[in-house]
């Protein structure tokens, strides 16, 4: 069982930066692939970024590539999302998620993640 709690969201202006944090409970955090997803009003939840267990492999949605950076600190049981040069279209609720590695499923798909946080709102004004 893993419990996830996101923090760091807020209201910012276009071009600003935010750093989201996700604190995880449990002693097996290092065994999970961690991901960030987001959901804007009226839209489906979409993939933002993911990081594998070792932290050596990271993946990003094209829409955030070059602006967002995912990282993890297994000693702190935490995963982070550094978001730079924010745009109004980045406005959404951001969710942290965890999954056990499974080659049969895609880490881009929300349904492949077992555990989810409650989300944190990010609003970017123009």
PDB file of C-alpha atoms in Angstrom:
ATOM      1  CA  UNK A   1       0.000   0.000   0.000  1.00  0.00           C
ATOM      2  CA  UNK A   2       1.285   3.428  -0.957  1.00  0.00           C
ATOM      3  CA  UNK A   3      -0.285   6.732  -0.003  1.00  0.00           C
ATOM      4  CA  UNK A   4       0.568   9.800  -2.035  1.00  0.00           C
ATOM      5  CA  UNK A   5       0.142  13.448  -1.093  1.00  0.00           C
ATOM      6  CA  UNK A   6       0.846  16.238  -3.567  1.00  0.00           C
ATOM      7  CA  UNK A   7       1.721  19.812  -2.711  1.00  0.00           C
ATOM      8  CA  UNK A   8       3.135  22.910  -4.329  1.00  0.00           C
ATOM      9  CA  UNK A   9       0.327  23.953  -6.625  1.00  0.00           C
ATOM     10  CA  UNK A  10      -0.902  27.505  -6.866  1.00  0.00           C
ATOM     11  CA  UNK A  11      -1.812  30.488  -9.011  1.00  0.00           C
ATOM     12  CA  UNK A  12       1.008  31.894 -11.105  1.00  0.00           C
ATOM     13  CA  UNK A  13       1.473  34.012 -14.183  1.00  0.00           C
ATOM     14  CA  UNK A  14       2.563  32.780 -17.579  1.00  0.00           C
ATOM     15  CA  UNK A  15       6.330  32.351 -17.666  1.00  0.00           C
ATOM     16  CA  UNK A  16       6.606  31.617 -13.960  1.00  0.00           C
ATOM     17  CA  UNK A  17       7.831  28.414 -12.343  1.00  0.00           C
ATOM     18  CA  UNK A  18       6.406  26.005  -9.792  1.00  0.00           C
ATOM     19  CA  UNK A  19       7.755  22.913  -8.128  1.00  0.00           C
ATOM     20  CA  UNK A  20       5.296  20.178  -7.262  1.00  0.00           C
ATOM     21  CA  UNK A  21       6.116  17.647  -4.603  1.00  0.00           C
ATOM     22  CA  UNK A  22       4.627  14.234  -3.935  1.00  0.00           C
ATOM     23  CA  UNK A  23       5.265  12.630  -0.573  1.00  0.00           C
ATOM     24  CA  UNK A  24       4.831   8.875  -0.422  1.00  0.00           C
ATOM     25  CA  UNK A  25       4.260   6.609   2.532  1.00  0.00           C
ATOM     26  CA  UNK A  26       5.484   3.041   2.729  1.00  0.00           C
ATOM     27  CA  UNK A  27       8.829   1.328   2.858  1.00  0.00           C
ATOM     28  CA  UNK A  28       8.811   0.152  -0.753  1.00  0.00           C
ATOM     29  CA  UNK A  29       8.734   3.516  -2.508  1.00  0.00           C
ATOM     30  CA  UNK A  30      11.920   2.748  -4.412  1.00  0.00           C
ATOM     31  CA  UNK A  31      10.256  -0.219  -6.092  1.00  0.00           C
ATOM     32  CA  UNK A  32       7.675   1.946  -7.859  1.00  0.00           C
ATOM     33  CA  UNK A  33       7.708   3.801 -11.113  1.00  0.00           C
ATOM     34  CA  UNK A  34       6.345   7.266 -10.401  1.00  0.00           C
ATOM     35  CA  UNK A  35       4.334   9.453 -12.687  1.00  0.00           C
ATOM     36  CA  UNK A  36       2.676  12.833 -12.950  1.00  0.00           C
ATOM     37  CA  UNK A  37      -0.621  13.302 -14.732  1.00  0.00           C
ATOM     38  CA  UNK A  38      -2.921  16.278 -15.091  1.00  0.00           C
ATOM     39  CA  UNK A  39      -6.579  16.883 -15.755  1.00  0.00           C
ATOM     40  CA  UNK A  40      -8.088  20.111 -16.979  1.00  0.00           C
ATOM     41  CA  UNK A  41     -11.823  20.839 -16.657  1.00  0.00           C
ATOM     42  CA  UNK A  42     -13.825  18.911 -19.216  1.00  0.00           C
ATOM     43  CA  UNK A  43     -10.812  16.936 -20.381  1.00  0.00           C
ATOM     44  CA  UNK A  44      -9.464  13.477 -19.746  1.00  0.00           C
ATOM     45  CA  UNK A  45      -6.564  12.864 -17.445  1.00  0.00           C
ATOM     46  CA  UNK A  46      -3.359  13.062 -19.444  1.00  0.00           C
ATOM     47  CA  UNK A  47       0.201  11.892 -19.028  1.00  0.00           C
ATOM     48  CA  UNK A  48       2.778  14.512 -18.078  1.00  0.00           C
ATOM     49  CA  UNK A  49       5.915  12.677 -17.006  1.00  0.00           C
ATOM     50  CA  UNK A  50       7.237   9.493 -15.485  1.00  0.00           C
ATOM     51  CA  UNK A  51      10.447   8.318 -13.848  1.00  0.00           C
ATOM     52  CA  UNK A  52      11.592   4.738 -13.386  1.00  0.00           C
ATOM     53  CA  UNK A  53      12.733   3.117 -10.164  1.00  0.00           C
ATOM     54  CA  UNK A  54      16.385   4.025 -10.500  1.00  0.00           C
ATOM     55  CA  UNK A  55      15.664   7.543 -11.701  1.00  0.00           C
ATOM     56  CA  UNK A  56      17.769   6.866 -14.743  1.00  0.00           C
ATOM     57  CA  UNK A  57      14.929   6.962 -17.232  1.00  0.00           C
ATOM     58  CA  UNK A  58      12.468   9.805 -17.562  1.00  0.00           C
ATOM     59  CA  UNK A  59       9.735  10.444 -20.089  1.00  0.00           C
ATOM     60  CA  UNK A  60       7.726  13.536 -20.897  1.00  0.00           C
ATOM     61  CA  UNK A  61       4.681  14.521 -22.859  1.00  0.00           C
ATOM     62  CA  UNK A  62       5.618  16.540 -25.912  1.00  0.00           C
ATOM     63  CA  UNK A  63       3.674  19.494 -24.542  1.00  0.00           C
ATOM     64  CA  UNK A  64       5.988  19.806 -21.518  1.00  0.00           C
ATOM     65  CA  UNK A  65       9.272  18.542 -22.881  1.00  0.00           C
ATOM     66  CA  UNK A  66      12.062  21.036 -22.259  1.00  0.00           C
ATOM     67  CA  UNK A  67      10.035  22.923 -19.637  1.00  0.00           C
ATOM     68  CA  UNK A  68       9.266  20.312 -16.971  1.00  0.00           C
ATOM     69  CA  UNK A  69      11.699  18.082 -15.087  1.00  0.00           C
ATOM     70  CA  UNK A  70      10.773  15.056 -12.998  1.00  0.00           C
ATOM     71  CA  UNK A  71      13.027  13.777 -10.236  1.00  0.00           C
ATOM     72  CA  UNK A  72      12.835  11.480  -7.227  1.00  0.00           C
ATOM     73  CA  UNK A  73      14.506  11.191  -3.858  1.00  0.00           C
ATOM     74  CA  UNK A  74      14.089   7.695  -2.488  1.00  0.00           C
ATOM     75  CA  UNK A  75      15.666   8.676   0.834  1.00  0.00           C
ATOM     76  CA  UNK A  76      12.838  11.180   1.267  1.00  0.00           C
ATOM     77  CA  UNK A  77      10.158   8.987  -0.353  1.00  0.00           C
ATOM     78  CA  UNK A  78       9.367  11.850  -2.684  1.00  0.00           C
ATOM     79  CA  UNK A  79       8.978  12.675  -6.335  1.00  0.00           C
ATOM     80  CA  UNK A  80       9.085  16.173  -7.756  1.00  0.00           C
ATOM     81  CA  UNK A  81       7.983  18.009 -10.858  1.00  0.00           C
ATOM     82  CA  UNK A  82       9.839  21.214 -11.628  1.00  0.00           C
ATOM     83  CA  UNK A  83       7.709  23.255 -14.003  1.00  0.00           C
ATOM     84  CA  UNK A  84       9.298  26.198 -15.781  1.00  0.00           C
ATOM     85  CA  UNK A  85       7.990  28.659 -18.346  1.00  0.00           C
ATOM     86  CA  UNK A  86       4.434  27.823 -17.424  1.00  0.00           C
ATOM     87  CA  UNK A  87       1.687  28.489 -19.941  1.00  0.00           C
ATOM     88  CA  UNK A  88      -2.064  29.005 -19.461  1.00  0.00           C
ATOM     89  CA  UNK A  89      -2.645  25.621 -21.119  1.00  0.00           C
ATOM     90  CA  UNK A  90      -0.758  23.994 -18.238  1.00  0.00           C
ATOM     91  CA  UNK A  91      -3.683  24.870 -15.974  1.00  0.00           C
ATOM     92  CA  UNK A  92      -5.020  21.649 -14.467  1.00  0.00           C
ATOM     93  CA  UNK A  93      -5.172  19.505 -11.385  1.00  0.00           C
ATOM     94  CA  UNK A  94      -1.880  17.635 -11.180  1.00  0.00           C
ATOM     95  CA  UNK A  95      -1.801  14.111  -9.808  1.00  0.00           C
ATOM     96  CA  UNK A  96       1.049  11.969  -8.586  1.00  0.00           C
ATOM     97  CA  UNK A  97       0.783   8.239  -9.262  1.00  0.00           C
ATOM     98  CA  UNK A  98       2.702   5.048  -8.558  1.00  0.00           C
ATOM     99  CA  UNK A  99       2.929   1.713 -10.324  1.00  0.00           C
ATOM    100  CA  UNK A 100       5.001  -1.421 -10.185  1.00  0.00           C
ATOM    101  CA  UNK A 101       7.019  -1.841 -13.379  1.00  0.00           C
ATOM    102  CA  UNK A 102       5.152  -4.024 -15.828  1.00  0.00           C
ATOM    103  CA  UNK A 103       6.331  -4.466 -19.393  1.00  0.00           C
ATOM    104  CA  UNK A 104       2.810  -5.522 -20.391  1.00  0.00           C
ATOM    105  CA  UNK A 105       1.336  -2.088 -19.744  1.00  0.00           C
ATOM    106  CA  UNK A 106       2.275   1.386 -20.816  1.00  0.00           C
ATOM    107  CA  UNK A 107       3.436   3.945 -18.277  1.00  0.00           C
ATOM    108  CA  UNK A 108       1.680   6.592 -20.395  1.00  0.00           C
ATOM    109  CA  UNK A 109      -1.731   5.175 -19.487  1.00  0.00           C
ATOM    110  CA  UNK A 110      -3.403   6.307 -16.245  1.00  0.00           C
ATOM    111  CA  UNK A 111      -5.099   2.931 -15.763  1.00  0.00           C
ATOM    112  CA  UNK A 112      -1.708   1.252 -15.409  1.00  0.00           C
ATOM    113  CA  UNK A 113      -1.028   3.106 -12.141  1.00  0.00           C
ATOM    114  CA  UNK A 114      -2.154   1.528  -8.878  1.00  0.00           C
ATOM    115  CA  UNK A 115      -1.959   4.451  -6.484  1.00  0.00           C
ATOM    116  CA  UNK A 116      -2.966   8.090  -6.821  1.00  0.00           C
ATOM    117  CA  UNK A 117      -2.752  11.239  -4.796  1.00  0.00           C
ATOM    118  CA  UNK A 118      -5.625  13.656  -4.297  1.00  0.00           C
ATOM    119  CA  UNK A 119      -4.201  16.204  -6.722  1.00  0.00           C
ATOM    120  CA  UNK A 120      -2.977  19.773  -6.495  1.00  0.00           C
ATOM    121  CA  UNK A 121      -4.367  22.667  -8.523  1.00  0.00           C
ATOM    122  CA  UNK A 122      -2.087  24.609 -10.835  1.00  0.00           C
ATOM    123  CA  UNK A 123      -3.528  27.723 -12.425  1.00  0.00           C
ATOM    124  CA  UNK A 124      -1.534  29.793 -14.892  1.00  0.00           C
ATOM    125  CA  UNK A 125      -2.903  33.196 -15.812  1.00  0.00           C
ATOM    126  CA  UNK A 126      -2.041  34.930 -19.076  1.00  0.00           C
TER     127      UNK A 126
END
